[in-house]
Amino acid sequence: SYSVIDFLSNNTEAVEIPSTYKGLPVTKIGNGAFDYNYTLSSITIPSTITSVGANAFYACNSLKKVNITDVAAWCSIEFSGWDSNPFSKGDLYLDGELVTDLIVPEGVEFINSYAFRFLDSITSVEIPDSVIGIGEEAFLYCESLVTIKITDSVKIIGENAFYNTAYYNDESNWENNILYLNTILLDAKDEALGEVIIKDGTTSVSANAFEYSDTLTSVTIPDSVTSIGDSAFTYCDNLVTVTIGSGVIDISNYIFYSCESLKEFIVSENNPAYSSENGLLLSKDKSTLIKYPTAKEDVIFTIPEYISTIATNAIEQPMHLRLLVLGENLVSFESGAIDIFGAVTLNQNNVKSFIDSGCSALKVHFDGTEDDFADSYGVSFGEAIGEEFENGLYEISYGLPVLISENY
């Protein structure tokens, strides 16, 4: 295939990119391919294009018309970023006709990030049942977009997908500082949220919907919600309690990242994927710790014997915890599973996994001898450990201070 890497004429007003060149398809528009073409007013982009590079249309200040032949193909283009989309300069034309009512064809499954960003000509968009996801900023700053027809087939909505559209900016569409789009919770304003009960019938919570919502103190997620977007509740500093209904089946590792006041998860007994106990968020069979509440008040906490795996970011700088004791059944740590300001007690079953997964603590106590440690870690003690530097503490290759002792 071929790529458009540059356009050498600065006096041309209209350009049509060919779909093929020398018998092969033209599939890419490279970085800065049309930048600084001040006279370019119209461009036709074929359906063979699959990616557009950064600043492809930068400073094309006269560009008013972007003509395409296939909306489905346009939805699937991989734009390298917000600066690769041509609509900040021009309007969308389909086969030469200005598009004001955009209809996404049936069969499209995902509308890629930045696909229609800054497209001011459209006043409505109709999204079919086949679409399951919409990328970040897909319709951002479509300031004339009043009507959005969407179904509950959409499970994933990226950050700021509809931000600053006419629909978003219409205060009458907001309910108690929360914006719903059909059955999707799209966004929330940080204005006296307090205890939020997401309305029944909602099927998904968009990515970053409550991010930085300092006034949110508790949230109840109803049984109807099946998906929660990435970072939906990150940096909610005053969020204390999260109640999760029976429908949620996928919680990513950073949905509740840096919630400094979080003390408790409560999960419906009917949830098929998750459970809770003693405030912890666990897998259904309780074998995996998904999230330890950051403000949980335990100073010493022993991981229950039924937990064998700690998920990524599960124990994230808990405020009160000074000693974490890991039982013999705990053998697996996902990347970055534990990061605490206190001490961790390890044993022969889990010391290697703990270190190799990039976990972090102020001090690691190994319940065993130097020979036990070397055997568990898989290399000789001298290779794994640096010089003794203070009161029986040794520094391993990852910088963790380790205390070797049979008694703690």
Tab-separated table of N, CA and C in Angstrom, residues 205-294:
chain	number	residue	atom	x	y	z
A	205	VAL	N	-21.731	3.488	32.471
A	205	VAL	CA	-21.170	4.739	32.964
A	205	VAL	C	-19.946	5.048	32.118
A	206	SER	N	-19.912	6.212	31.505
A	206	SER	CA	-18.853	6.555	30.567
A	206	SER	C	-17.508	6.745	31.252
A	207	ALA	N	-16.458	6.602	30.476
A	207	ALA	CA	-15.107	6.831	30.976
A	207	ALA	C	-14.981	8.235	31.542
A	208	ASN	N	-14.339	8.352	32.707
A	208	ASN	CA	-14.034	9.631	33.351
A	208	ASN	C	-15.277	10.414	33.781
A	209	ALA	N	-16.424	9.747	33.860
A	209	ALA	CA	-17.684	10.455	34.108
A	209	ALA	C	-17.666	11.247	35.408
A	210	PHE	N	-17.124	10.677	36.490
A	210	PHE	CA	-17.087	11.352	37.792
A	210	PHE	C	-15.673	11.765	38.187
A	211	GLU	N	-14.742	11.711	37.284
A	211	GLU	CA	-13.351	12.017	37.593
A	211	GLU	C	-13.222	13.402	38.237
A	212	TYR	N	-12.459	13.468	39.318
A	212	TYR	CA	-12.211	14.708	40.065
A	212	TYR	C	-13.480	15.289	40.695
A	213	SER	N	-14.485	14.449	40.957
A	213	SER	CA	-15.710	14.946	41.591
A	213	SER	C	-15.524	14.958	43.105
A	214	ASP	N	-15.058	16.075	43.631
A	214	ASP	CA	-14.736	16.179	45.055
A	214	ASP	C	-15.969	16.179	45.944
A	215	THR	N	-17.142	16.482	45.394
A	215	THR	CA	-18.343	16.526	46.222
A	215	THR	C	-19.057	15.177	46.289
A	216	LEU	N	-18.593	14.201	45.544
A	216	LEU	CA	-19.209	12.871	45.557
A	216	LEU	C	-18.776	12.125	46.818
A	217	THR	N	-19.752	11.700	47.643
A	217	THR	CA	-19.430	11.004	48.891
A	217	THR	C	-19.800	9.517	48.850
A	218	SER	N	-20.797	9.156	48.089
A	218	SER	CA	-21.140	7.750	47.908
A	218	SER	C	-21.836	7.579	46.571
A	219	VAL	N	-21.742	6.379	46.017
A	219	VAL	CA	-22.412	6.108	44.758
A	219	VAL	C	-23.025	4.715	44.804
A	220	THR	N	-24.257	4.635	44.348
A	220	THR	CA	-24.956	3.365	44.237
A	220	THR	C	-25.184	3.071	42.760
A	221	ILE	N	-24.631	1.964	42.309
A	221	ILE	CA	-24.714	1.573	40.899
A	221	ILE	C	-25.781	0.498	40.779
A	222	PRO	N	-26.858	0.750	40.042
A	222	PRO	CA	-27.988	-0.184	40.019
A	222	PRO	C	-27.691	-1.466	39.238
A	223	ASP	N	-28.591	-2.438	39.388
A	223	ASP	CA	-28.429	-3.730	38.722
A	223	ASP	C	-28.396	-3.605	37.205
A	224	SER	N	-29.002	-2.549	36.670
A	224	SER	CA	-29.089	-2.399	35.214
A	224	SER	C	-27.757	-2.045	34.564
A	225	VAL	N	-26.808	-1.497	35.337
A	225	VAL	CA	-25.507	-1.103	34.787
A	225	VAL	C	-24.648	-2.341	34.567
A	226	THR	N	-24.162	-2.508	33.325
A	226	THR	CA	-23.320	-3.655	32.992
A	226	THR	C	-21.867	-3.275	32.756
A	227	SER	N	-21.592	-2.008	32.459
A	227	SER	CA	-20.209	-1.617	32.190
A	227	SER	C	-19.905	-0.242	32.782
A	228	ILE	N	-18.653	-0.092	33.231
A	228	ILE	CA	-18.168	1.171	33.779
A	228	ILE	C	-16.888	1.522	33.037
A	229	GLY	N	-16.823	2.714	32.469
A	229	GLY	CA	-15.677	3.126	31.673
A	229	GLY	C	-14.428	3.359	32.496
A	230	ASP	N	-13.294	3.345	31.833
A	230	ASP	CA	-12.009	3.571	32.484
A	230	ASP	C	-12.012	4.907	33.239
A	231	SER	N	-11.425	4.897	34.406
A	231	SER	CA	-11.232	6.108	35.224
A	231	SER	C	-12.544	6.819	35.567
A	232	ALA	N	-13.637	6.082	35.587
A	232	ALA	CA	-14.946	6.700	35.830
A	232	ALA	C	-15.021	7.411	37.174
A	233	PHE	N	-14.294	6.898	38.189
A	233	PHE	CA	-14.353	7.490	39.522
A	233	PHE	C	-12.962	7.857	40.053
A	234	THR	N	-11.992	8.042	39.192
A	234	THR	CA	-10.651	8.386	39.661
A	234	THR	C	-10.624	9.775	40.302
A	235	TYR	N	-9.778	9.903	41.300
A	235	TYR	CA	-9.556	11.171	41.994
A	235	TYR	C	-10.828	11.748	42.621
A	236	CYS	N	-11.753	10.873	43.017
A	236	CYS	CA	-12.916	11.330	43.797
A	236	CYS	C	-12.495	11.306	45.258
A	237	ASP	N	-11.922	12.415	45.733
A	237	ASP	CA	-11.211	12.445	47.008
A	237	ASP	C	-12.104	12.231	48.221
A	238	ASN	N	-13.399	12.459	48.092
A	238	ASN	CA	-14.294	12.325	49.241
A	238	ASN	C	-15.288	11.168	49.099
A	239	LEU	N	-15.054	10.315	48.127
A	239	LEU	CA	-15.910	9.141	47.927
A	239	LEU	C	-15.600	8.110	49.009
A	240	VAL	N	-16.614	7.752	49.808
A	240	VAL	CA	-16.425	6.864	50.952
A	240	VAL	C	-16.943	5.453	50.673
A	241	THR	N	-18.130	5.362	50.074
A	241	THR	CA	-18.788	4.062	49.901
A	241	THR	C	-19.218	3.864	48.453
A	242	VAL	N	-18.946	2.664	47.930
A	242	VAL	CA	-19.381	2.295	46.580
A	242	VAL	C	-20.237	1.041	46.681
A	243	THR	N	-21.470	1.147	46.197
A	243	THR	CA	-22.381	0.007	46.168
A	243	THR	C	-22.580	-0.418	44.718
A	244	ILE	N	-22.288	-1.686	44.443
A	244	ILE	CA	-22.292	-2.198	43.069
A	244	ILE	C	-23.390	-3.244	42.919
A	245	GLY	N	-24.243	-3.047	41.918
A	245	GLY	CA	-25.356	-3.953	41.680
A	245	GLY	C	-24.943	-5.256	41.013
A	246	SER	N	-25.923	-5.998	40.559
A	246	SER	CA	-25.682	-7.345	40.036
A	246	SER	C	-25.216	-7.370	38.588
A	247	GLY	N	-25.301	-6.232	37.889
A	247	GLY	CA	-25.064	-6.248	36.452
A	247	GLY	C	-23.633	-6.027	36.005
A	248	VAL	N	-22.814	-5.346	36.821
A	248	VAL	CA	-21.457	-4.981	36.408
A	248	VAL	C	-20.590	-6.232	36.328
A	249	ILE	N	-19.981	-6.454	35.163
A	249	ILE	CA	-19.177	-7.664	34.978
A	249	ILE	C	-17.738	-7.357	34.591
A	250	ASP	N	-17.383	-6.086	34.481
A	250	ASP	CA	-16.011	-5.751	34.109
A	250	ASP	C	-15.612	-4.441	34.788
A	251	ILE	N	-14.691	-4.530	35.734
A	251	ILE	CA	-14.180	-3.352	36.440
A	251	ILE	C	-12.686	-3.272	36.175
A	252	SER	N	-12.241	-2.233	35.483
A	252	SER	CA	-10.826	-2.113	35.167
A	252	SER	C	-10.038	-1.697	36.414
A	253	ASN	N	-8.713	-1.804	36.323
A	253	ASN	CA	-7.859	-1.617	37.489
A	253	ASN	C	-7.789	-0.179	37.985
A	254	TYR	N	-8.210	0.784	37.173
A	254	TYR	CA	-8.031	2.183	37.554
A	254	TYR	C	-9.347	2.955	37.657
A	255	ILE	N	-10.453	2.260	37.728
A	255	ILE	CA	-11.747	2.933	37.847
A	255	ILE	C	-11.837	3.714	39.158
A	256	PHE	N	-11.264	3.168	40.240
A	256	PHE	CA	-11.333	3.823	41.552
A	256	PHE	C	-9.950	4.284	42.005
A	257	TYR	N	-9.116	4.651	41.064
A	257	TYR	CA	-7.749	5.068	41.383
A	257	TYR	C	-7.742	6.373	42.179
A	258	SER	N	-6.919	6.428	43.212
A	258	SER	CA	-6.687	7.626	44.017
A	258	SER	C	-7.974	8.203	44.614
A	259	CYS	N	-8.814	7.312	45.143
A	259	CYS	CA	-9.988	7.743	45.916
A	259	CYS	C	-9.577	7.710	47.384
A	260	GLU	N	-9.097	8.810	47.891
A	260	GLU	CA	-8.392	8.852	49.164
A	260	GLU	C	-9.273	8.593	50.377
A	261	SER	N	-10.585	8.754	50.252
A	261	SER	CA	-11.490	8.566	51.395
A	261	SER	C	-12.267	7.260	51.334
A	262	LEU	N	-11.991	6.447	50.344
A	262	LEU	CA	-12.769	5.236	50.106
A	262	LEU	C	-12.552	4.215	51.222
A	263	LYS	N	-13.658	3.797	51.853
A	263	LYS	CA	-13.587	2.862	52.977
A	263	LYS	C	-14.266	1.534	52.714
A	264	GLU	N	-15.185	1.489	51.757
A	264	GLU	CA	-15.997	0.275	51.692
A	264	GLU	C	-16.585	0.048	50.297
A	265	PHE	N	-16.516	-1.213	49.870
A	265	PHE	CA	-17.260	-1.686	48.704
A	265	PHE	C	-18.370	-2.610	49.201
A	266	ILE	N	-19.545	-2.444	48.612
A	266	ILE	CA	-20.672	-3.340	48.899
A	266	ILE	C	-21.178	-3.859	47.554
A	267	VAL	N	-21.089	-5.173	47.342
A	267	VAL	CA	-21.454	-5.764	46.057
A	267	VAL	C	-22.666	-6.679	46.237
A	268	SER	N	-23.595	-6.579	45.315
A	268	SER	CA	-24.783	-7.436	45.340
A	268	SER	C	-24.388	-8.913	45.336
A	269	GLU	N	-25.067	-9.702	46.146
A	269	GLU	CA	-24.821	-11.141	46.174
A	269	GLU	C	-25.154	-11.799	44.843
A	270	ASN	N	-25.950	-11.134	44.033
A	270	ASN	CA	-26.355	-11.698	42.739
A	270	ASN	C	-25.402	-11.346	41.606
A	271	ASN	N	-24.341	-10.580	41.908
A	271	ASN	CA	-23.371	-10.233	40.868
A	271	ASN	C	-22.578	-11.479	40.486
A	272	PRO	N	-22.505	-11.823	39.175
A	272	PRO	CA	-21.831	-13.055	38.761
A	272	PRO	C	-20.315	-12.941	38.686
A	273	ALA	N	-19.762	-11.719	38.753
A	273	ALA	CA	-18.325	-11.530	38.542
A	273	ALA	C	-17.589	-11.042	39.782
A	274	TYR	N	-18.282	-10.332	40.686
A	274	TYR	CA	-17.615	-9.688	41.812
A	274	TYR	C	-18.348	-9.977	43.124
A	275	SER	N	-17.615	-9.777	44.214
A	275	SER	CA	-18.184	-9.929	45.545
A	275	SER	C	-17.471	-8.951	46.475
A	276	SER	N	-17.930	-8.869	47.705
A	276	SER	CA	-17.276	-8.011	48.690
A	276	SER	C	-17.289	-8.701	50.040
A	277	GLU	N	-16.280	-8.386	50.819
A	277	GLU	CA	-16.204	-8.903	52.184
A	277	GLU	C	-15.289	-7.995	52.987
A	278	ASN	N	-15.766	-7.603	54.163
A	278	ASN	CA	-14.982	-6.717	55.030
A	278	ASN	C	-14.565	-5.444	54.295
A	279	GLY	N	-15.416	-4.978	53.370
A	279	GLY	CA	-15.153	-3.749	52.629
A	279	GLY	C	-14.300	-3.930	51.395
A	280	LEU	N	-13.707	-5.122	51.210
A	280	LEU	CA	-12.839	-5.383	50.059
A	280	LEU	C	-13.663	-5.659	48.814
A	281	LEU	N	-13.136	-5.275	47.649
A	281	LEU	CA	-13.727	-5.650	46.371
A	281	LEU	C	-12.981	-6.881	45.866
A	282	LEU	N	-13.726	-7.980	45.660
A	282	LEU	CA	-13.133	-9.268	45.324
A	282	LEU	C	-13.774	-9.854	44.080
A	283	SER	N	-13.074	-10.819	43.488
A	283	SER	CA	-13.698	-11.603	42.431
A	283	SER	C	-14.840	-12.420	43.037
A	284	LYS	N	-15.686	-12.991	42.185
A	284	LYS	CA	-16.850	-13.711	42.683
A	284	LYS	C	-16.462	-14.841	43.618
A	285	ASP	N	-15.422	-15.596	43.255
A	285	ASP	CA	-14.998	-16.712	44.098
A	285	ASP	C	-14.066	-16.287	45.225
A	286	LYS	N	-13.839	-14.994	45.349
A	286	LYS	CA	-13.015	-14.391	46.402
A	286	LYS	C	-11.537	-14.771	46.323
A	287	SER	N	-11.107	-15.323	45.208
A	287	SER	CA	-9.702	-15.716	45.083
A	287	SER	C	-8.804	-14.550	44.680
A	288	THR	N	-9.385	-13.475	44.130
A	288	THR	CA	-8.606	-12.323	43.681
A	288	THR	C	-9.059	-11.062	44.397
A	289	LEU	N	-8.093	-10.355	44.973
A	289	LEU	CA	-8.379	-9.051	45.563
A	289	LEU	C	-8.312	-8.006	44.455
A	290	ILE	N	-9.455	-7.392	44.147
A	290	ILE	CA	-9.535	-6.392	43.085
A	290	ILE	C	-9.141	-5.011	43.621
A	291	LYS	N	-9.670	-4.649	44.808
A	291	LYS	CA	-9.374	-3.321	45.356
A	291	LYS	C	-9.497	-3.331	46.876
A	292	TYR	N	-8.447	-2.832	47.513
A	292	TYR	CA	-8.438	-2.581	48.952
A	292	TYR	C	-8.745	-1.100	49.139
A	293	PRO	N	-9.832	-0.745	49.843
A	293	PRO	CA	-10.197	0.672	49.980
A	293	PRO	C	-9.070	1.484	50.601
A	294	THR	N	-8.707	2.582	49.977
A	294	THR	CA	-7.546	3.371	50.384
A	294	THR	C	-7.653	3.883	51.811
